[in-house]
Coordinates of C-alpha atoms in Angstrom, one line a residue:
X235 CA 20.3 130.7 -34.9
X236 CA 22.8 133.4 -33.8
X237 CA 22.5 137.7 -34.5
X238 CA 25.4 139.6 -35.4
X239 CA 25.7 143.2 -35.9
X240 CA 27.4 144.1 -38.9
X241 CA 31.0 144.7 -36.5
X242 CA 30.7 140.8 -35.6
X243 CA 30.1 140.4 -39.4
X244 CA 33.0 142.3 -40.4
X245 CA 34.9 139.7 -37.9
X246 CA 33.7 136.4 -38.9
X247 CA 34.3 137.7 -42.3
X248 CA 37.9 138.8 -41.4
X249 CA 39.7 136.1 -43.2
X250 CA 42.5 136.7 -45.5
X251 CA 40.3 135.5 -48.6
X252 CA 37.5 138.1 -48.2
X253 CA 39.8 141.0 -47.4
X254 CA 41.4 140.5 -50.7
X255 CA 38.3 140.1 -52.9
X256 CA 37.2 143.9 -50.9
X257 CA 41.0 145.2 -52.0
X258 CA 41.1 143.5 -55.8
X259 CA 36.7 145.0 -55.9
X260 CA 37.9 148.4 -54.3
X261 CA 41.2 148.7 -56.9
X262 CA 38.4 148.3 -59.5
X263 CA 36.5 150.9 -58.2
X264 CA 33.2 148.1 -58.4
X265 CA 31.0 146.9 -55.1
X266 CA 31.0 143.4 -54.1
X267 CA 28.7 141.4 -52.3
X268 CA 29.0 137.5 -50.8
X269 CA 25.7 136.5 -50.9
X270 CA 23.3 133.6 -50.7
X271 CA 23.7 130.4 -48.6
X272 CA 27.0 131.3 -47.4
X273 CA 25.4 134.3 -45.6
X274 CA 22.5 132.5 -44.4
X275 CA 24.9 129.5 -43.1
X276 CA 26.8 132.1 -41.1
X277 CA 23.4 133.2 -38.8
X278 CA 22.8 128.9 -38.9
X279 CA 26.2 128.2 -37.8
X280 CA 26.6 125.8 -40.4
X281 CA 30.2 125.6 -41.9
X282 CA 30.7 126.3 -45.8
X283 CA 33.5 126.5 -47.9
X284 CA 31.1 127.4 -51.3
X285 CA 30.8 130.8 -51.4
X286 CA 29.1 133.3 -54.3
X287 CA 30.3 136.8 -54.6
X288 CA 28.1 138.9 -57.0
X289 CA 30.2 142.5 -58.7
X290 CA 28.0 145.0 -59.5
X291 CA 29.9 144.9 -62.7
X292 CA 32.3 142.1 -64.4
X293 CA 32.3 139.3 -62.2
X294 CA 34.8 137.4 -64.1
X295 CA 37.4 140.5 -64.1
X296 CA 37.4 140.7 -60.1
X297 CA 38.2 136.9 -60.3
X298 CA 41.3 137.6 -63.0
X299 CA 42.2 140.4 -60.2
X300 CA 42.1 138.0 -57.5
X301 CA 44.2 135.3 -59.3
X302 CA 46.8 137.7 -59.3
X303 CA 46.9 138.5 -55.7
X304 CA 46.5 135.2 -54.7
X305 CA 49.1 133.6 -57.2
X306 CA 50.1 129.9 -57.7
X307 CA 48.6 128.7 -54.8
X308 CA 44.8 129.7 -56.6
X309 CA 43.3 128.0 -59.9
X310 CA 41.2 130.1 -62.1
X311 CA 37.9 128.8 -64.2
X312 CA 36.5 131.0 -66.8
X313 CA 32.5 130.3 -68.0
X314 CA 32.2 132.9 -70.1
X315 CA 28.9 131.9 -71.7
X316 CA 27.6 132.4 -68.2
X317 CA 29.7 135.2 -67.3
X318 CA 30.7 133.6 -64.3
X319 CA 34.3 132.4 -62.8
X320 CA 35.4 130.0 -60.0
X321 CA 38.5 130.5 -58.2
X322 CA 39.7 127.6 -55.4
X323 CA 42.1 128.3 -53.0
X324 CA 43.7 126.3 -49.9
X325 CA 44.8 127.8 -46.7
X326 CA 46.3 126.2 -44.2
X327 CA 44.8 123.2 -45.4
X328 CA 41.3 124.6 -45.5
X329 CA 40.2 124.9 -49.1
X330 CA 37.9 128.0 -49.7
X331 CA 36.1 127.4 -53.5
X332 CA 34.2 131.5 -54.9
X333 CA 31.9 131.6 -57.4
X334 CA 32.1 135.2 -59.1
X335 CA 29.0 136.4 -60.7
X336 CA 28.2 140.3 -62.3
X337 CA 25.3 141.7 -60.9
X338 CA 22.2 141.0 -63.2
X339 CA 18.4 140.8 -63.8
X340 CA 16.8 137.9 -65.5
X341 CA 13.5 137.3 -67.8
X342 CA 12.2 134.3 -68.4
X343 CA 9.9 132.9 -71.5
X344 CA 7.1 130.7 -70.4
X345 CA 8.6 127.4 -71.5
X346 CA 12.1 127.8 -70.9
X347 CA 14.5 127.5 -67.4
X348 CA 17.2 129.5 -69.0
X349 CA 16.6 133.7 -68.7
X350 CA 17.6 136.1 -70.3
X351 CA 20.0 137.9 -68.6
X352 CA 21.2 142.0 -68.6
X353 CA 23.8 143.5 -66.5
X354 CA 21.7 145.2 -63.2
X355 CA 22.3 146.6 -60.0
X356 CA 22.7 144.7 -56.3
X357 CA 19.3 145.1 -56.2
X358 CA 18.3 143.5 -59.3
X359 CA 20.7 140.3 -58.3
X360 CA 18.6 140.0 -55.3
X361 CA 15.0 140.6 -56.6
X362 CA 15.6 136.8 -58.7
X363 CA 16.7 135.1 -55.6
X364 CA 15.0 131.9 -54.8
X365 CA 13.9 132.7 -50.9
X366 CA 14.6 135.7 -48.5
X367 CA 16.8 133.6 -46.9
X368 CA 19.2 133.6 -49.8
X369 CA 19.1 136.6 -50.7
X370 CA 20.8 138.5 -47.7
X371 CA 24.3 139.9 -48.8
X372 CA 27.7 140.7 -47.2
X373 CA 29.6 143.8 -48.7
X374 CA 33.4 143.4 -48.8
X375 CA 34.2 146.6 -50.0
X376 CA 36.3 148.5 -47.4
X377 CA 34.2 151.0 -46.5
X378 CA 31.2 149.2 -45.9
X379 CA 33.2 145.8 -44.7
X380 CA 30.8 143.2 -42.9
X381 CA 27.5 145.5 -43.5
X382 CA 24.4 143.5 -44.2
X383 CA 22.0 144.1 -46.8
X384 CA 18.7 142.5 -46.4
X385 CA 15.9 144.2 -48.2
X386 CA 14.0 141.2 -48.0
X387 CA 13.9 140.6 -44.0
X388 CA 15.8 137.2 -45.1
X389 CA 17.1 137.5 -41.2
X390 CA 13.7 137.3 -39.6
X391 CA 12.3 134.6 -41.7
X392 CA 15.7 133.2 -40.6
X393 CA 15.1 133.9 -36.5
X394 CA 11.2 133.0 -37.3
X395 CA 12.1 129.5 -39.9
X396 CA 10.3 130.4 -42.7
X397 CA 10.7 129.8 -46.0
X398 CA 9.4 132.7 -48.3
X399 CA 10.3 134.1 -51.7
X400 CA 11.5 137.6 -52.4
X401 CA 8.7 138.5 -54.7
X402 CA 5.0 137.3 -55.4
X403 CA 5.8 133.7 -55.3
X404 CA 3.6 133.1 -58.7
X405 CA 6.6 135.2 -60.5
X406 CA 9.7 133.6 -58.8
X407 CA 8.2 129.8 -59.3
X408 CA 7.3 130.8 -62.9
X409 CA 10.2 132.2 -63.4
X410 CA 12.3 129.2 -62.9
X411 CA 9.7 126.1 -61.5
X412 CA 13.0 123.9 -60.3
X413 CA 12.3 126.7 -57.3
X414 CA 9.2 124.8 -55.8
X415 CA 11.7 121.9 -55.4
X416 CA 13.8 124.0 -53.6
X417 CA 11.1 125.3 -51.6
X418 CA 10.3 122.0 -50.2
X419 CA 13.7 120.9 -49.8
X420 CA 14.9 123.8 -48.0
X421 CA 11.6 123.6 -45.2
X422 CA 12.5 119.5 -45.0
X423 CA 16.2 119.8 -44.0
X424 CA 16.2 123.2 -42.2
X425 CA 12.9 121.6 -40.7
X426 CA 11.2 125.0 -41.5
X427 CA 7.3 126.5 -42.4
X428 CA 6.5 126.9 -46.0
X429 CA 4.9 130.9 -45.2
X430 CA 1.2 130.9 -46.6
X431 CA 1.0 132.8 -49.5
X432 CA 4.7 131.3 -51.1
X433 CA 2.7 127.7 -50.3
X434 CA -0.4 128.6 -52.3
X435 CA 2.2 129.8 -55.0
X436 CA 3.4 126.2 -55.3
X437 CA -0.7 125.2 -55.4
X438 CA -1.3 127.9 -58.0
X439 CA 2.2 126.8 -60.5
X440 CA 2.8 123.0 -60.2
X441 CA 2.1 122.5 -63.4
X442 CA 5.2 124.0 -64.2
X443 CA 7.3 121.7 -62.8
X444 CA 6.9 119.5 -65.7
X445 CA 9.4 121.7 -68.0
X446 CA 12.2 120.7 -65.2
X447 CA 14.5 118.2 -66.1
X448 CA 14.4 114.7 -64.8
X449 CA 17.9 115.3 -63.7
X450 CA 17.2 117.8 -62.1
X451 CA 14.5 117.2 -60.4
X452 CA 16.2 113.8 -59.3
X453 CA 19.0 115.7 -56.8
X454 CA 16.4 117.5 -55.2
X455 CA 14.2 114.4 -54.4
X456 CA 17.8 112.7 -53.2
X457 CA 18.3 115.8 -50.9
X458 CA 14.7 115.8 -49.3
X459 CA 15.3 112.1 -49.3
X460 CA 18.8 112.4 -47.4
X461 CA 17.2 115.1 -44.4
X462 CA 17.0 113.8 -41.1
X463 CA 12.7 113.7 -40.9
X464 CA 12.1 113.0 -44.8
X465 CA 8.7 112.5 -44.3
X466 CA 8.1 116.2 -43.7
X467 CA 9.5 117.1 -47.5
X468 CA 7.0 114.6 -49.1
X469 CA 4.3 116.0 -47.1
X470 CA 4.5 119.1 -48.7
X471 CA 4.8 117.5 -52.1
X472 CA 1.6 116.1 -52.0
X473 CA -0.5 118.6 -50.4
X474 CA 0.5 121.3 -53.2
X475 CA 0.0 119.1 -56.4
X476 CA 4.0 118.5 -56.9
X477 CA 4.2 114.7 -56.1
X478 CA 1.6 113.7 -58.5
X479 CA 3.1 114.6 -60.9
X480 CA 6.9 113.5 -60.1
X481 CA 6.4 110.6 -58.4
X482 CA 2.3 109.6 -58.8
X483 CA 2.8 106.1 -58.2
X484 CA 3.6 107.5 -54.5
X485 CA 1.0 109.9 -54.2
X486 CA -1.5 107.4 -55.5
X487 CA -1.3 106.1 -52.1
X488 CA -3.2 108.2 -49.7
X489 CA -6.2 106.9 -50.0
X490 CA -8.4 105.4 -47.6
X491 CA -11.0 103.0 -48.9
X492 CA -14.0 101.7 -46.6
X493 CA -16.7 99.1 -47.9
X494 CA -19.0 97.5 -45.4
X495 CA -17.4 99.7 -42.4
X496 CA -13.9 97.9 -42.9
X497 CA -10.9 99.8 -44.5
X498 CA -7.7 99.8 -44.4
X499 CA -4.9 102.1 -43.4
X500 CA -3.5 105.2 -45.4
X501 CA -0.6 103.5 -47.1
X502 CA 0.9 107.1 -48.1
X503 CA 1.5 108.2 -44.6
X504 CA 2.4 104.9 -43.7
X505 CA 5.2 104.6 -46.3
X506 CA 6.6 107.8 -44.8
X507 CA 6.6 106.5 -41.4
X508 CA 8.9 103.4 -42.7
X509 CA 10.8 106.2 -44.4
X510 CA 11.1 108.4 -41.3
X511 CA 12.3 104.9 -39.4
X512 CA 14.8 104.1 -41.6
X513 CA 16.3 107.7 -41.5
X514 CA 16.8 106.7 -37.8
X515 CA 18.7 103.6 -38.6
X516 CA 20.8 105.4 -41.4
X517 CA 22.0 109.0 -40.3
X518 CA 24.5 109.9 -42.5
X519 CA 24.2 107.5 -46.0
X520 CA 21.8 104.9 -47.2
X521 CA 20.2 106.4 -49.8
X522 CA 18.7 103.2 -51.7
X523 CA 17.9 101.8 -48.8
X524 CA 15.6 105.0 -48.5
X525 CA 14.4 104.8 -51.7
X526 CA 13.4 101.0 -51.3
X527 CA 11.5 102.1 -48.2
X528 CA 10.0 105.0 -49.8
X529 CA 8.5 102.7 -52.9
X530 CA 8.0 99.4 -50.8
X531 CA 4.5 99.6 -51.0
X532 CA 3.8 100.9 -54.5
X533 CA 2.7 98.0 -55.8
X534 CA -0.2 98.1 -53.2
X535 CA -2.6 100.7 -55.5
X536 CA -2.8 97.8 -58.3
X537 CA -2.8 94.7 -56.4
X538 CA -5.8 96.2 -53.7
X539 CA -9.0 93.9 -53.5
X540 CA -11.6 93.3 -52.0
X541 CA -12.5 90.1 -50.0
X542 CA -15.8 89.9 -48.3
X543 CA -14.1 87.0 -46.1
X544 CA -11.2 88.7 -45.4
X545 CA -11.7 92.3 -45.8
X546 CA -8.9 94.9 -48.1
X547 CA -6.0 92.3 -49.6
X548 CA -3.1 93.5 -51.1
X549 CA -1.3 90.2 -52.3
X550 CA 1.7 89.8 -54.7
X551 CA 1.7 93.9 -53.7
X552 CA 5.8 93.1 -53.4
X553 CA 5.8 91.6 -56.6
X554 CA 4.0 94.0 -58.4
X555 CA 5.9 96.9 -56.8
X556 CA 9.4 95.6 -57.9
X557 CA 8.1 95.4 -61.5
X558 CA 7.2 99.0 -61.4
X559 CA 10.9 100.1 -60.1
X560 CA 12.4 100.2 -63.4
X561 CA 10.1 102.2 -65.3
X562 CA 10.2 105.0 -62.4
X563 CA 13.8 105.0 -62.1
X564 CA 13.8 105.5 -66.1
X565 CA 11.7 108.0 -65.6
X566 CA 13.6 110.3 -63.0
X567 CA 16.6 109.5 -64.6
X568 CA 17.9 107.5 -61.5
X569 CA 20.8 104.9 -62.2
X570 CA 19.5 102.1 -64.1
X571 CA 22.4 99.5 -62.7
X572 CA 23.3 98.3 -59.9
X573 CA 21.0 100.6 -57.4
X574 CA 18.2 100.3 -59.3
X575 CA 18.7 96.4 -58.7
X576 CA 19.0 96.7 -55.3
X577 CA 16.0 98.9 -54.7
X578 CA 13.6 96.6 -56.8
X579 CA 15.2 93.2 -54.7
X580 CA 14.4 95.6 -51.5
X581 CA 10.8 95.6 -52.5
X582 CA 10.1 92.5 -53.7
X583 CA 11.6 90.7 -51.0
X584 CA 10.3 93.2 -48.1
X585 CA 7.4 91.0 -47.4
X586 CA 9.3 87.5 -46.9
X587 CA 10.9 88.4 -43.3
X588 CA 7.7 89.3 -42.2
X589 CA 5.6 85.9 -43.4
X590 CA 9.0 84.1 -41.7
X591 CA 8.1 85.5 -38.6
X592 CA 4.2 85.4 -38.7
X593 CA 5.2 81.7 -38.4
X594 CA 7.5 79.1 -36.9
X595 CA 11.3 80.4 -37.7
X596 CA 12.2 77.2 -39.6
X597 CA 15.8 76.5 -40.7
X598 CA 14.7 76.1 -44.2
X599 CA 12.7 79.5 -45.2
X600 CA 15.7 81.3 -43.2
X601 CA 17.8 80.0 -45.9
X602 CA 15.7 80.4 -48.5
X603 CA 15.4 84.2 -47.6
X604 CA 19.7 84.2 -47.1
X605 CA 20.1 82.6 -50.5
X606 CA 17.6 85.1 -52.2
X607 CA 18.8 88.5 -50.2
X608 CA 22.6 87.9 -50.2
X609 CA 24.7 90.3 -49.1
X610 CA 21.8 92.8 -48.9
X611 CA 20.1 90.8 -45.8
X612 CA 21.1 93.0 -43.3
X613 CA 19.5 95.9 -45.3
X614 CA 16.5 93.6 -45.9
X615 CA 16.2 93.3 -42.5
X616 CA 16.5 96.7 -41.5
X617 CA 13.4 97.6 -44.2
X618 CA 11.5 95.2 -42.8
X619 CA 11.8 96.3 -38.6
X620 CA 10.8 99.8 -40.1
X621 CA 8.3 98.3 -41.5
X622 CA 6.4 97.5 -38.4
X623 CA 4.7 100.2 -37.6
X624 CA 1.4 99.0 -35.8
X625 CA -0.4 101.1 -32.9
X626 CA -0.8 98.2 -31.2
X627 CA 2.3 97.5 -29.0
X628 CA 1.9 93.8 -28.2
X629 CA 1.9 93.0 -31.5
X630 CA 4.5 95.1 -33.2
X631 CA 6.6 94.0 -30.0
X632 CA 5.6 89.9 -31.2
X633 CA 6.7 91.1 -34.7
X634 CA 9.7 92.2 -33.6
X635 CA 11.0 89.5 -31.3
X636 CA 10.3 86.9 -34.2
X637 CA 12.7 89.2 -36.6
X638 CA 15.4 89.3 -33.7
X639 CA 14.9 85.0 -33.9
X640 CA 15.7 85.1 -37.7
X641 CA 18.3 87.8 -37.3
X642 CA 19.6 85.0 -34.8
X643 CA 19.4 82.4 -37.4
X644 CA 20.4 84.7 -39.9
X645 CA 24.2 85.5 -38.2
X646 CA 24.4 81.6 -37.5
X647 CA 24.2 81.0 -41.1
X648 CA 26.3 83.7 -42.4
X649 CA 29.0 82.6 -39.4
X650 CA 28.8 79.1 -41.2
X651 CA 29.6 80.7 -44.8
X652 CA 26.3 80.6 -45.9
X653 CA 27.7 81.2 -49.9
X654 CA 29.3 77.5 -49.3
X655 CA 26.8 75.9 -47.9
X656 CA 23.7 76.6 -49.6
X657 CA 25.4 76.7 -53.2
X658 CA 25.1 72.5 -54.0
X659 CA 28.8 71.0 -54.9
X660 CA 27.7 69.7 -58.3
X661 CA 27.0 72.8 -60.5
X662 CA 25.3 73.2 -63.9
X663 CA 28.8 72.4 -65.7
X664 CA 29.2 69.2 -64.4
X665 CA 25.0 68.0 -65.3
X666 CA 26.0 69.0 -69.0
X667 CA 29.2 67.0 -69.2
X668 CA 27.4 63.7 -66.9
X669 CA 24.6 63.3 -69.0
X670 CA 25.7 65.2 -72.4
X671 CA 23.5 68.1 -72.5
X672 CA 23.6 71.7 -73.8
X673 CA 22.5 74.4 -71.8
X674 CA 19.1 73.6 -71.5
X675 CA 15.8 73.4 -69.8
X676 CA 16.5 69.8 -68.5
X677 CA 20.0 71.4 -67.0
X678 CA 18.0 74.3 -65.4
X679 CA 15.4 71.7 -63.7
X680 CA 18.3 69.2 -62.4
X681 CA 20.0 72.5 -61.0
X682 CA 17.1 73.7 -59.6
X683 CA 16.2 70.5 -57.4
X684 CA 19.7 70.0 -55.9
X685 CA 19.6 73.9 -54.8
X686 CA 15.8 73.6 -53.4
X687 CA 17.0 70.2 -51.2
X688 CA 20.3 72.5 -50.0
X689 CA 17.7 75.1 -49.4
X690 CA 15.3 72.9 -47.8
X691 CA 18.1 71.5 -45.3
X692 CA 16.5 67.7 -46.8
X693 CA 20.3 66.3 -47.2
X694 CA 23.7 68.2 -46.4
X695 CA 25.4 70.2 -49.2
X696 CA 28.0 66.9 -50.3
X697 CA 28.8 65.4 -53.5
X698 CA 27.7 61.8 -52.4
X699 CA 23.9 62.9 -51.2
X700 CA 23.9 65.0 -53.8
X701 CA 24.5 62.3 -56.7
X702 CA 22.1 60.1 -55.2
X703 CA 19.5 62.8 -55.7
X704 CA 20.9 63.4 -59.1
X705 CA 21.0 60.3 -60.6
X706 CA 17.2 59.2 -59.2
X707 CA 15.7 62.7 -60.7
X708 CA 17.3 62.6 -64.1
X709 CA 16.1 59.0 -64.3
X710 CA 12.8 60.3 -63.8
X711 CA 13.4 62.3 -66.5
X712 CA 14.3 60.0 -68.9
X713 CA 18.2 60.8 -68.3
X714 CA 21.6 58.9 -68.5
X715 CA 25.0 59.7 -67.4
X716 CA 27.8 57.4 -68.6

């Protein structure tokens, strides 16, 4: 993090944009501020191109005045049931987008996200920011050009990475619970503390997270999801109540049960050490792919037993889990097509890599596993190396060497064309019309053997052996072709 004085300010801020918000402000005789995380970006030294300017007076107005200066080359949005305005402008190819905002102060009812809102001063505007380290402002005005106003010590809790609300934190998180969200996401990616007392606020109001929208609720999980160390963010979920209540089929898991001095291993933290492994593997995208990790082992809460022989057993835990995946992403209002598809293949398939390489690598369950995962192996694979996350080195490094044998056997296949090779020549079409049948349980079953002796590698993927195998089973079942 870098200090300025408010001189250096006034020169980072010397850009043709801000200068003319300060003249059109100053014509209007009204004080202007940029505020929020474009100020707190600028002590990061992250870049932004959003920036909010709050008038301590009609924010819409300064952006009319500003569309004038600026002319053709800026586009003007009016929300006037907000009482905001958005004007985008490109300079030298660098497009610059301003929210404009009037000053205000905001009361909440206890069911309800949306405020009432009155016209109020600079310092009203930053008493119902989120954190202190969005609530610093710039002025623009002339006079005071560059001079920081921080009445919150926003800059120390920056220098000190903090995250901390303005006011009592019971107030701000009341006053609009999508905050505690926030809260957590803003500690995950800037990899900052939660300060004490704003923590026990998100203990003390959790509940009130439930009058959030799914949707909304939804980008903030994707964000915490998308930081670098994910596993930090969901930490903090669970130890202040939030996660049980969002996402309880993930919280459900850290437990640690123990019965005749066996038990098995936290599969909370573990899940977030697959998740921290696959954020490793995929920097900058791979969202689903982080999701499948994150709910790979849900399924393990419902499928635990106990087995005197054996010890703690989670079987068909994949199975399970991928049945669960549908009714969560209803839930959170996640996309119910093709990523909600992918995610629930990820989990229930998660577990065959691993029983491949417990065992001899055999042509046949390799192909099995290509013919099941598809295009989606690679991924699969990836899940299931991140998945390996035993203390004891010899035998994650066993693990681990058996998955680079069926990645080998893996890239052989696909080299081959795997889609032509493990797809049998005679398809369903041809059964009907050879033995003068209607779609059909009898059609599924012939289909179903040619593909397993493909699969199984018992005879190669060509029309003759195929017939032969054809014609013998549907005599079997009673069956005739011309």
């Amino acid at each position: 993090m870098k200090l300025y004085s408010d001189e250096e300010l006034a020169c980072l801020l010397d850009q043709e944009l801000f200068r003319r918000i300060g003249e059109v402000a100053d014509a209007m005789g009204v004080e202007c501020y940029v505020v929020g995380g474009y100020v707190r970006d600028i002590f990061l030294e992250r870049p932004s191109n959003d920036i909010d300017v709050v008038v301590v007076g009609s924010g819409i107005e300064v952006a009319n005045g500003l569309k004038r200066v600026l002319g053709k080359k800026a586009h003007l949005s009016v929300f006037r049931n907000f009482g905001t305005a958005q004007v985008k402008w490109c300079e030298k190819g660098c497009e610059m987008e301003v929210e404009f905002v009037g000053a205000r102060k905001e009361s909440y009812s206890h069911d309800s996200r949306k405020p009432v809102v009155e016209n109020g001063t600079l310092e009203d505007d930053q008493n119902r920011r989120d954190f202190t380290i969005n609530a610093m402002a710039i002025c623009l005005n002339k006079a005071r050009f560059g001079e920081l106003v921080d009445p919150f010590n926003g800059l120390a809790d920056l220098e000190d990475g903090i995250i901390a609300t303005p006011l009592e934190p019971g107030v701000t998180f009341s006053d609009d619970p999508l905050r505690m969200m926030r809260c957590v996401r803003f500690a995950t990616q800037l990899n900052f503390q939660i300060e004490d007392e704003t923590f026990r606020g998100l203990e003390r109001m959790a509940d009130r997270i439930k009058i959030v929208s799914a949707e909304r609720i939804e980008v903030e999980l994707n964000k915490i999801i998308m930081s670098p160390v994910p596993s930090k963010g969901f930490v903090e979920l669970q130890r202040s109540g939030l996660l049980n209540i969002i996402l309880p089929e993930l919280a459900a898991l850290d437990i640690v049960e123990q019965k005749n001095g066996r038990a098995h291993k936290n599969n909370f933290y573990h899940t977030l050490e697959v998740l921290d492994n696959i954020a490793e593997r995929t920097t900058s995208g791979g969202l689903w792919l982080r999701w499948a990790a994150l709910l790979h082992d849900i399924g393990k809460t419902k499928s635990k037993r106990w087995d005197p022989a054996v010890g703690w057993t989670f079987h068909n835990h994949n199975y399970i889990g991928a049945k669960m995946v549908p009714q969560l992403f209803r839930r959170l209002k996640l996309p119910m097509g093709a990523e909600m598809k992918y995610v629930q293949k990820m989990v229930d398939l998660h577990m065959r890599p691993q029983v491949i390489a417990d065992s001899e690598v055999t042509d046949s369950a390799v192909r099995r596993l290509l013919n099941d995962a598809g295009d989606d192996i690679d991924d699969l694979m990836t899940l299931c190396e991140a998945d390996i996350t035993s203390k004891n080195e010899v035998k994650k490094k066993m693990f681990l060497e058996n998955f680079r044998m069926v990645r080998e056997k893996l890239a052989d296949l696909q080299e081959k064309d795997y889609k032509r090779l493990l797809q049998p020549v005679i398809d369903g079409n041809e059964i009907m019309e050879m033995f003068h049948l209607k779609p059909s349980r009898e059609v599924g079953t012939l289909k179903q053997y040619l593909k397993d002796a493909v699969l199984d590698n018992k005879v190669e993927n060509e029309r003759e052996p195929l017939m032969r195998l054809l014609l013998e089973k549907a005599s079997q079942m009673g069956l005739s072709a011309d």
